[in-house]
Amino acid sequence: MDKLVIEGGHPLRGSIKISGAKNAALPLIAATLLAPGRHTVRNVPNLRDTRTILKLLESFGAKTELAADGTLTVDSDEISNLEASYELVKTMRASVLVLGPLLARFGRARVSLPGGCAIGARPIDFHLQALEKMGARLVLREGYVEAQAEASLAGAEVCFDIPSVTGTENILMAAALAKGVTVLKNAAREPEVGNLIEMLQAMGAEIEGRDTDRLTIRGVPRLKAADSAVIPDRIETGTYLIAVGAVGGEVTLTNCRPGHLPSVLDKLRQVGLVIEEGEDSIRVARRGALRNVDVKTMPYPGFPTDLQAQVMSLMAMTNGGLSVIHETIFENRFMHVAELRRLGADIRVDGRSAIVKGAGGFVGAKVMATDLRASASLVIAGLAAQGLTEISRIYHLERGYDNLVGKLRALGAKVQQMRE
Ligand code: EPU
């Protein structure tokens, strides 16, 4: 296992390119299962999670090829196995995204239940209830969902209790090939959902309501392979913006979409960062002291839960003020708090709120990464800390940050990846 060793206190300067979004690449890759032929997906990030979903597709019989420039081709003509094994699903919950497409195209699928994860129980009951409404027969046996649909799935009216991101994506893919019209209310509006809708439309799907919480999908008998591109990663973008806030300096992020970070840019401006938005770039600089803000995570366009840990690192560095960070999406997403405390942060957790008292900075120590975004918050703290910070279990970071060490070094950070 590898660890990161960071010598803190070196301001970040220069320019880096933002990679394709993990959470858009995963559904786009799953969607290639919906139609035979040769699919092209561009701007795929080089991540452990994207490699995992490609392994899953290969286990079904698809042929995949990911070029060094991020261009992926998938040939999903011959799918001979319809089972997503526990061994693959347990390493990545998003594997559940293959359920909708397999069931829609082949009329059956067997997908391992993902189980719990570090940030909460994260059930998939919304996905399953919606598929049942569309006529699927589901049996839970030996830790697997066994799904079958008679002739084809049928359109239905579905309303989610909470706007689930992967739930919306699964139902969009299932409904694209269902008979009749599906109306999905309280759908997720995340840009990654919009990216999938674009791809499905290019494949011949009939979908209305993109970027709204009400999606209407008119099922078509078949779809065709298409050429699509993954949108830039707004969470990677936000992570680097926050890093500049914590460490100081001036950085330009290219190949990103400022329009996908409305609440994040607003919040970081309130913190005191200077942010200039270009068409597909953002320039960020820290000038002057950091100010305290309160943050409440919300579905898009609200402040993303995937940046909650990182912004907590930033708030822990102010000079004495208080910030309340309220997590509304996941029930157990404060695993980073104990580790940030080891670096000198003053944070108290009360239910779903963290009360952060600015301690003026961090002091390097040994810490452990617990999940993907928690790890990012430790990297941010380490970059800003006095002295050396050692972060173990960094495989979490490799799940979601493309070339993190290379990009940070390009900005002047002193970071090394070593064997533990
Ligand atoms: N929920 C249910 N039942 C369901 C589905 C969701 O109760 O059937 C609950 C969840 O437990 C949670 C809330 O609904 O409390 C929202 O969860 P959602 O389904 O939207 O989360 P997800 O689709 O599993 C995606 C991202 C996460 C991100 C969340 C929220 C992907 C592959 N994952 O997860 O990304 O945090 O949406 O925005 O898109 C990450 O990248 O680090 C990450 C965890």
mmCIF file of N, CA, C and O in Angstrom, residues 310-385:
data_model
loop_
_atom_site.group_PDB
_atom_site.id
_atom_site.type_symbol
_atom_site.label_atom_id
_atom_site.label_comp_id
_atom_site.label_asym_id
_atom_site.label_seq_id
_atom_site.Cartn_x
_atom_site.Cartn_y
_atom_site.Cartn_z
ATOM 1 N N GLN A 310 -13.499 18.797 2.133
ATOM 2 C CA GLN A 310 -12.449 19.716 1.704
ATOM 3 C C GLN A 310 -12.693 21.119 2.264
ATOM 4 O O GLN A 310 -11.770 21.788 2.735
ATOM 5 N N VAL A 311 -13.953 21.573 2.223
ATOM 6 C CA VAL A 311 -14.224 22.934 2.716
ATOM 7 C C VAL A 311 -14.056 22.978 4.239
ATOM 8 O O VAL A 311 -13.726 24.022 4.815
ATOM 9 N N MET A 312 -14.238 21.827 4.888
ATOM 10 C CA MET A 312 -14.028 21.791 6.344
ATOM 11 C C MET A 312 -12.556 22.051 6.671
ATOM 12 O O MET A 312 -12.238 22.773 7.633
ATOM 13 N N SER A 313 -11.651 21.486 5.871
ATOM 14 C CA SER A 313 -10.222 21.767 6.082
ATOM 15 C C SER A 313 -9.958 23.265 6.008
ATOM 16 O O SER A 313 -9.215 23.819 6.814
ATOM 17 N N LEU A 314 -10.587 23.897 5.025
ATOM 18 C CA LEU A 314 -10.363 25.328 4.828
ATOM 19 C C LEU A 314 -10.875 26.131 6.028
ATOM 20 O O LEU A 314 -10.192 27.036 6.535
ATOM 21 N N MET A 315 -12.062 25.761 6.501
ATOM 22 C CA MET A 315 -12.649 26.501 7.635
ATOM 23 C C MET A 315 -11.860 26.280 8.932
ATOM 24 O O MET A 315 -11.868 27.125 9.821
ATOM 25 N N ALA A 316 -11.194 25.126 9.005
ATOM 26 C CA ALA A 316 -10.402 24.837 10.214
ATOM 27 C C ALA A 316 -9.179 25.743 10.303
ATOM 28 O O ALA A 316 -8.520 25.809 11.332
ATOM 29 N N MET A 317 -8.882 26.457 9.200
ATOM 30 C CA MET A 317 -7.661 27.269 9.159
ATOM 31 C C MET A 317 -7.876 28.751 9.427
ATOM 32 O O MET A 317 -6.915 29.523 9.462
ATOM 33 N N THR A 318 -9.142 29.181 9.569
ATOM 34 C CA THR A 318 -9.363 30.622 9.781
ATOM 35 C C THR A 318 -8.817 31.025 11.151
ATOM 36 O O THR A 318 -8.509 30.164 11.976
ATOM 37 N N ASN A 319 -8.771 32.327 11.358
ATOM 38 C CA ASN A 319 -8.188 32.799 12.629
ATOM 39 C C ASN A 319 -9.245 32.960 13.704
ATOM 40 O O ASN A 319 -9.675 34.065 14.008
ATOM 41 N N GLY A 320 -9.717 31.838 14.232
ATOM 42 C CA GLY A 320 -10.549 31.913 15.422
ATOM 43 C C GLY A 320 -12.056 31.898 15.247
ATOM 44 O O GLY A 320 -12.768 31.567 16.181
ATOM 45 N N GLY A 321 -12.576 32.230 14.083
ATOM 46 C CA GLY A 321 -14.035 32.294 13.928
ATOM 47 C C GLY A 321 -14.686 30.914 13.928
ATOM 48 O O GLY A 321 -14.007 29.890 13.955
ATOM 49 N N LEU A 322 -16.016 30.893 13.875
ATOM 50 C CA LEU A 322 -16.762 29.625 13.886
ATOM 51 C C LEU A 322 -17.465 29.392 12.552
ATOM 52 O O LEU A 322 -18.011 30.321 11.957
ATOM 53 N N SER A 323 -17.465 28.135 12.102
ATOM 54 C CA SER A 323 -18.251 27.759 10.918
ATOM 55 C C SER A 323 -19.081 26.547 11.296
ATOM 56 O O SER A 323 -18.597 25.649 11.981
ATOM 57 N N VAL A 324 -20.315 26.509 10.816
ATOM 58 C CA VAL A 324 -21.135 25.312 11.012
ATOM 59 C C VAL A 324 -21.284 24.635 9.654
ATOM 60 O O VAL A 324 -21.701 25.263 8.684
ATOM 61 N N ILE A 325 -20.885 23.381 9.610
ATOM 62 C CA ILE A 325 -20.986 22.630 8.355
ATOM 63 C C ILE A 325 -22.022 21.541 8.556
ATOM 64 O O ILE A 325 -21.870 20.670 9.417
ATOM 65 N N HIS A 326 -23.106 21.642 7.782
ATOM 66 C CA HIS A 326 -24.229 20.727 7.986
ATOM 67 C C HIS A 326 -24.318 19.765 6.799
ATOM 68 O O HIS A 326 -24.430 20.200 5.656
ATOM 69 N N GLU A 327 -24.259 18.481 7.092
ATOM 70 C CA GLU A 327 -24.294 17.457 6.027
ATOM 71 C C GLU A 327 -25.714 16.898 5.938
ATOM 72 O O GLU A 327 -26.195 16.262 6.879
ATOM 73 N N THR A 328 -26.393 17.150 4.830
ATOM 74 C CA THR A 328 -27.787 16.681 4.737
ATOM 75 C C THR A 328 -27.923 15.431 3.872
ATOM 76 O O THR A 328 -28.971 14.814 3.843
ATOM 77 N N ILE A 329 -26.876 15.055 3.114
ATOM 78 C CA ILE A 329 -27.049 13.950 2.145
ATOM 79 C C ILE A 329 -26.710 12.597 2.768
ATOM 80 O O ILE A 329 -27.478 11.645 2.635
ATOM 81 N N PHE A 330 -25.574 12.493 3.427
ATOM 82 C CA PHE A 330 -25.161 11.202 3.997
ATOM 83 C C PHE A 330 -25.064 11.297 5.517
ATOM 84 O O PHE A 330 -24.649 12.326 6.050
ATOM 85 N N GLU A 331 -25.414 10.188 6.184
ATOM 86 C CA GLU A 331 -25.529 10.244 7.648
ATOM 87 C C GLU A 331 -24.193 10.069 8.364
ATOM 88 O O GLU A 331 -24.078 10.300 9.552
ATOM 89 N N ASN A 332 -23.156 9.637 7.643
ATOM 90 C CA ASN A 332 -21.896 9.349 8.342
ATOM 91 C C ASN A 332 -20.706 9.899 7.566
ATOM 92 O O ASN A 332 -19.745 9.196 7.308
ATOM 93 N N ARG A 333 -20.829 11.157 7.146
ATOM 94 C CA ARG A 333 -19.755 11.655 6.299
ATOM 95 C C ARG A 333 -18.837 12.629 7.037
ATOM 96 O O ARG A 333 -18.438 13.663 6.486
ATOM 97 N N PHE A 334 -18.457 12.268 8.280
ATOM 98 C CA PHE A 334 -17.550 13.122 9.042
ATOM 99 C C PHE A 334 -16.321 12.334 9.483
ATOM 100 O O PHE A 334 -15.700 12.654 10.495
ATOM 101 N N MET A 335 -15.982 11.298 8.711
ATOM 102 C CA MET A 335 -14.853 10.447 9.100
ATOM 103 C C MET A 335 -13.537 11.214 9.113
ATOM 104 O O MET A 335 -12.587 10.829 9.785
ATOM 105 N N HIS A 336 -13.492 12.301 8.337
ATOM 106 C CA HIS A 336 -12.251 13.096 8.257
ATOM 107 C C HIS A 336 -12.006 13.915 9.522
ATOM 108 O O HIS A 336 -10.898 14.362 9.755
ATOM 109 N N VAL A 337 -13.069 14.112 10.336
ATOM 110 C CA VAL A 337 -12.936 15.022 11.484
ATOM 111 C C VAL A 337 -11.827 14.559 12.434
ATOM 112 O O VAL A 337 -10.951 15.344 12.822
ATOM 113 N N ALA A 338 -11.854 13.266 12.788
ATOM 114 C CA ALA A 338 -10.866 12.768 13.752
ATOM 115 C C ALA A 338 -9.450 12.927 13.197
ATOM 116 O O ALA A 338 -8.508 13.252 13.940
ATOM 117 N N GLU A 339 -9.297 12.732 11.887
ATOM 118 C CA GLU A 339 -7.961 12.851 11.282
ATOM 119 C C GLU A 339 -7.534 14.326 11.214
ATOM 120 O O GLU A 339 -6.373 14.652 11.467
ATOM 121 N N LEU A 340 -8.490 15.203 10.887
ATOM 122 C CA LEU A 340 -8.144 16.636 10.841
ATOM 123 C C LEU A 340 -7.749 17.132 12.232
ATOM 124 O O LEU A 340 -6.876 17.988 12.374
ATOM 125 N N ARG A 341 -8.393 16.551 13.265
ATOM 126 C CA ARG A 341 -8.016 16.927 14.638
ATOM 127 C C ARG A 341 -6.566 16.562 14.917
ATOM 128 O O ARG A 341 -5.849 17.264 15.617
ATOM 129 N N ARG A 342 -6.122 15.423 14.354
ATOM 130 C CA ARG A 342 -4.717 15.029 14.558
ATOM 131 C C ARG A 342 -3.761 16.066 13.965
ATOM 132 O O ARG A 342 -2.603 16.146 14.350
ATOM 133 N N LEU A 343 -4.286 16.816 12.998
ATOM 134 C CA LEU A 343 -3.440 17.859 12.379
ATOM 135 C C LEU A 343 -3.630 19.213 13.070
ATOM 136 O O LEU A 343 -3.142 20.238 12.595
ATOM 137 N N GLY A 344 -4.403 19.210 14.155
ATOM 138 C CA GLY A 344 -4.552 20.433 14.946
ATOM 139 C C GLY A 344 -5.884 21.150 14.799
ATOM 140 O O GLY A 344 -6.075 22.222 15.378
ATOM 141 N N ALA A 345 -6.825 20.567 14.043
ATOM 142 C CA ALA A 345 -8.103 21.258 13.857
ATOM 143 C C ALA A 345 -8.941 21.198 15.130
ATOM 144 O O ALA A 345 -8.834 20.260 15.916
ATOM 145 N N ASP A 346 -9.789 22.206 15.298
ATOM 146 C CA ASP A 346 -10.696 22.262 16.451
ATOM 147 C C ASP A 346 -12.121 22.092 15.904
ATOM 148 O O ASP A 346 -12.735 23.054 15.427
ATOM 149 N N ILE A 347 -12.599 20.842 15.900
ATOM 150 C CA ILE A 347 -13.902 20.549 15.287
ATOM 151 C C ILE A 347 -14.706 19.669 16.249
ATOM 152 O O ILE A 347 -14.186 18.700 16.797
ATOM 153 N N ARG A 348 -15.984 20.033 16.422
ATOM 154 C CA ARG A 348 -16.871 19.235 17.265
ATOM 155 C C ARG A 348 -18.044 18.787 16.390
ATOM 156 O O ARG A 348 -18.589 19.586 15.619
ATOM 157 N N VAL A 349 -18.396 17.496 16.500
ATOM 158 C CA VAL A 349 -19.515 16.999 15.696
ATOM 159 C C VAL A 349 -20.733 16.876 16.588
ATOM 160 O O VAL A 349 -20.670 16.338 17.690
ATOM 161 N N ASP A 350 -21.858 17.414 16.094
ATOM 162 C CA ASP A 350 -23.108 17.298 16.832
ATOM 163 C C ASP A 350 -24.154 16.813 15.824
ATOM 164 O O ASP A 350 -24.674 17.601 15.025
ATOM 165 N N GLY A 351 -24.412 15.502 15.826
ATOM 166 C CA GLY A 351 -25.348 14.924 14.858
ATOM 167 C C GLY A 351 -24.822 15.113 13.446
ATOM 168 O O GLY A 351 -23.711 14.714 13.138
ATOM 169 N N ARG A 352 -25.625 15.783 12.636
ATOM 170 C CA ARG A 352 -25.211 15.983 11.247
ATOM 171 C C ARG A 352 -24.492 17.309 11.018
ATOM 172 O O ARG A 352 -24.295 17.727 9.878
ATOM 173 N N SER A 353 -24.135 17.995 12.139
ATOM 174 C CA SER A 353 -23.408 19.254 11.990
ATOM 175 C C SER A 353 -22.010 19.130 12.567
ATOM 176 O O SER A 353 -21.805 18.439 13.566
ATOM 177 N N ALA A 354 -21.088 19.816 11.946
ATOM 178 C CA ALA A 354 -19.736 19.929 12.504
ATOM 179 C C ALA A 354 -19.512 21.397 12.813
ATOM 180 O O ALA A 354 -19.777 22.266 11.970
ATOM 181 N N ILE A 355 -19.088 21.662 14.037
ATOM 182 C CA ILE A 355 -18.819 23.047 14.425
ATOM 183 C C ILE A 355 -17.302 23.209 14.394
ATOM 184 O O ILE A 355 -16.565 22.557 15.137
ATOM 185 N N VAL A 356 -16.864 24.051 13.489
ATOM 186 C CA VAL A 356 -15.431 24.181 13.218
ATOM 187 C C VAL A 356 -14.954 25.532 13.749
ATOM 188 O O VAL A 356 -15.478 26.573 13.355
ATOM 189 N N LYS A 357 -13.966 25.485 14.641
ATOM 190 C CA LYS A 357 -13.399 26.743 15.143
ATOM 191 C C LYS A 357 -12.035 26.922 14.478
ATOM 192 O O LYS A 357 -11.179 26.021 14.568
ATOM 193 N N GLY A 358 -11.873 28.009 13.777
ATOM 194 C CA GLY A 358 -10.614 28.229 13.074
ATOM 195 C C GLY A 358 -9.431 28.203 14.029
ATOM 196 O O GLY A 358 -9.430 28.902 15.038
ATOM 197 N N ALA A 359 -8.443 27.351 13.733
ATOM 198 C CA ALA A 359 -7.283 27.235 14.634
ATOM 199 C C ALA A 359 -6.049 27.895 14.019
ATOM 200 O O ALA A 359 -4.933 27.716 14.507
ATOM 201 N N GLY A 360 -6.251 28.620 12.937
ATOM 202 C CA GLY A 360 -5.158 29.386 12.339
ATOM 203 C C GLY A 360 -4.239 28.606 11.415
ATOM 204 O O GLY A 360 -3.472 29.197 10.673
ATOM 205 N N GLY A 361 -4.321 27.275 11.443
ATOM 206 C CA GLY A 361 -3.459 26.474 10.553
ATOM 207 C C GLY A 361 -3.363 25.052 11.044
ATOM 208 O O GLY A 361 -4.021 24.675 12.024
ATOM 209 N N PHE A 362 -2.557 24.248 10.362
ATOM 210 C CA PHE A 362 -2.368 22.845 10.745
ATOM 211 C C PHE A 362 -0.900 22.592 11.056
ATOM 212 O O PHE A 362 -0.018 23.314 10.589
ATOM 213 N N VAL A 363 -0.666 21.522 11.822
ATOM 214 C CA VAL A 363 0.706 21.057 12.053
ATOM 215 C C VAL A 363 0.778 19.616 11.569
ATOM 216 O O VAL A 363 -0.080 18.795 11.924
ATOM 217 N N GLY A 364 1.766 19.315 10.740
ATOM 218 C CA GLY A 364 1.872 17.993 10.102
ATOM 219 C C GLY A 364 1.865 16.835 11.092
ATOM 220 O O GLY A 364 2.347 16.965 12.223
ATOM 221 N N ALA A 365 1.305 15.689 10.682
ATOM 222 C CA ALA A 365 1.254 14.480 11.524
ATOM 223 C C ALA A 365 0.975 13.301 10.607
ATOM 224 O O ALA A 365 0.778 13.470 9.399
ATOM 225 N N LYS A 366 0.932 12.094 11.192
ATOM 226 C CA LYS A 366 0.539 10.910 10.418
ATOM 227 C C LYS A 366 -0.967 10.772 10.490
ATOM 228 O O LYS A 366 -1.537 10.794 11.591
ATOM 229 N N VAL A 367 -1.607 10.608 9.348
ATOM 230 C CA VAL A 367 -3.069 10.444 9.335
ATOM 231 C C VAL A 367 -3.433 9.331 8.354
ATOM 232 O O VAL A 367 -2.593 8.885 7.561
ATOM 233 N N MET A 368 -4.704 8.929 8.419
ATOM 234 C CA MET A 368 -5.146 7.826 7.583
ATOM 235 C C MET A 368 -6.349 8.248 6.736
ATOM 236 O O MET A 368 -7.292 8.845 7.256
ATOM 237 N N ALA A 369 -6.293 7.928 5.457
ATOM 238 C CA ALA A 369 -7.412 8.228 4.576
ATOM 239 C C ALA A 369 -8.525 7.210 4.817
ATOM 240 O O ALA A 369 -8.260 6.038 5.008
ATOM 241 N N THR A 370 -9.793 7.688 4.851
ATOM 242 C CA THR A 370 -10.903 6.770 5.137
ATOM 243 C C THR A 370 -11.850 6.611 3.963
ATOM 244 O O THR A 370 -12.426 5.563 3.760
ATOM 245 N N ASP A 371 -12.084 7.643 3.212
ATOM 246 C CA ASP A 371 -12.841 7.517 1.966
ATOM 247 C C ASP A 371 -12.296 8.565 1.009
ATOM 248 O O ASP A 371 -11.443 9.378 1.386
ATOM 249 N N LEU A 372 -12.823 8.532 -0.195
ATOM 250 C CA LEU A 372 -12.250 9.361 -1.250
ATOM 251 C C LEU A 372 -12.162 10.851 -0.886
ATOM 252 O O LEU A 372 -11.104 11.468 -0.943
ATOM 253 N N ARG A 373 -13.301 11.448 -0.541
ATOM 254 C CA ARG A 373 -13.286 12.905 -0.333
ATOM 255 C C ARG A 373 -12.635 13.271 1.009
ATOM 256 O O ARG A 373 -12.048 14.347 1.148
ATOM 257 N N ALA A 374 -12.760 12.368 2.005
ATOM 258 C CA ALA A 374 -12.076 12.596 3.273
ATOM 259 C C ALA A 374 -10.574 12.664 3.013
ATOM 260 O O ALA A 374 -9.862 13.495 3.578
ATOM 261 N N SER A 375 -10.087 11.798 2.140
ATOM 262 C CA SER A 375 -8.660 11.794 1.814
ATOM 263 C C SER A 375 -8.251 13.123 1.201
ATOM 264 O O SER A 375 -7.173 13.652 1.494
ATOM 265 N N ALA A 376 -9.120 13.668 0.345
ATOM 266 C CA ALA A 376 -8.798 14.946 -0.301
ATOM 267 C C ALA A 376 -8.677 16.049 0.750
ATOM 268 O O ALA A 376 -7.830 16.940 0.632
ATOM 269 N N SER A 377 -9.515 15.976 1.788
ATOM 270 C CA SER A 377 -9.443 17.024 2.827
ATOM 271 C C SER A 377 -8.121 16.923 3.580
ATOM 272 O O SER A 377 -7.565 17.935 4.018
ATOM 273 N N LEU A 378 -7.611 15.708 3.720
ATOM 274 C CA LEU A 378 -6.319 15.533 4.420
ATOM 275 C C LEU A 378 -5.174 16.037 3.555
ATOM 276 O O LEU A 378 -4.207 16.617 4.062
ATOM 277 N N VAL A 379 -5.281 15.834 2.248
ATOM 278 C CA VAL A 379 -4.242 16.353 1.347
ATOM 279 C C VAL A 379 -4.213 17.878 1.443
ATOM 280 O O VAL A 379 -3.144 18.489 1.567
ATOM 281 N N ILE A 380 -5.401 18.490 1.440
ATOM 282 C CA ILE A 380 -5.470 19.957 1.529
ATOM 283 C C ILE A 380 -4.833 20.436 2.829
ATOM 284 O O ILE A 380 -4.023 21.372 2.846
ATOM 285 N N ALA A 381 -5.191 19.759 3.922
ATOM 286 C CA ALA A 381 -4.627 20.151 5.221
ATOM 287 C C ALA A 381 -3.117 19.960 5.216
ATOM 288 O O ALA A 381 -2.365 20.826 5.684
ATOM 289 N N GLY A 382 -2.655 18.844 4.656
ATOM 290 C CA GLY A 382 -1.217 18.556 4.610
ATOM 291 C C GLY A 382 -0.455 19.603 3.796
ATOM 292 O O GLY A 382 0.651 20.002 4.161
ATOM 293 N N LEU A 383 -1.050 20.047 2.684
ATOM 294 C CA LEU A 383 -0.394 21.058 1.846
ATOM 295 C C LEU A 383 -0.216 22.368 2.610
ATOM 296 O O LEU A 383 0.735 23.108 2.386
ATOM 297 N N ALA A 384 -1.173 22.631 3.517
ATOM 298 C CA ALA A 384 -1.141 23.900 4.251
ATOM 299 C C ALA A 384 -0.375 23.792 5.570
ATOM 300 O O ALA A 384 -0.041 24.805 6.178
ATOM 301 N N ALA A 385 -0.124 22.555 6.021
ATOM 302 C CA ALA A 385 0.420 22.359 7.375
ATOM 303 C C ALA A 385 1.894 22.759 7.487
ATOM 304 O O ALA A 385 2.638 22.725 6.509
#
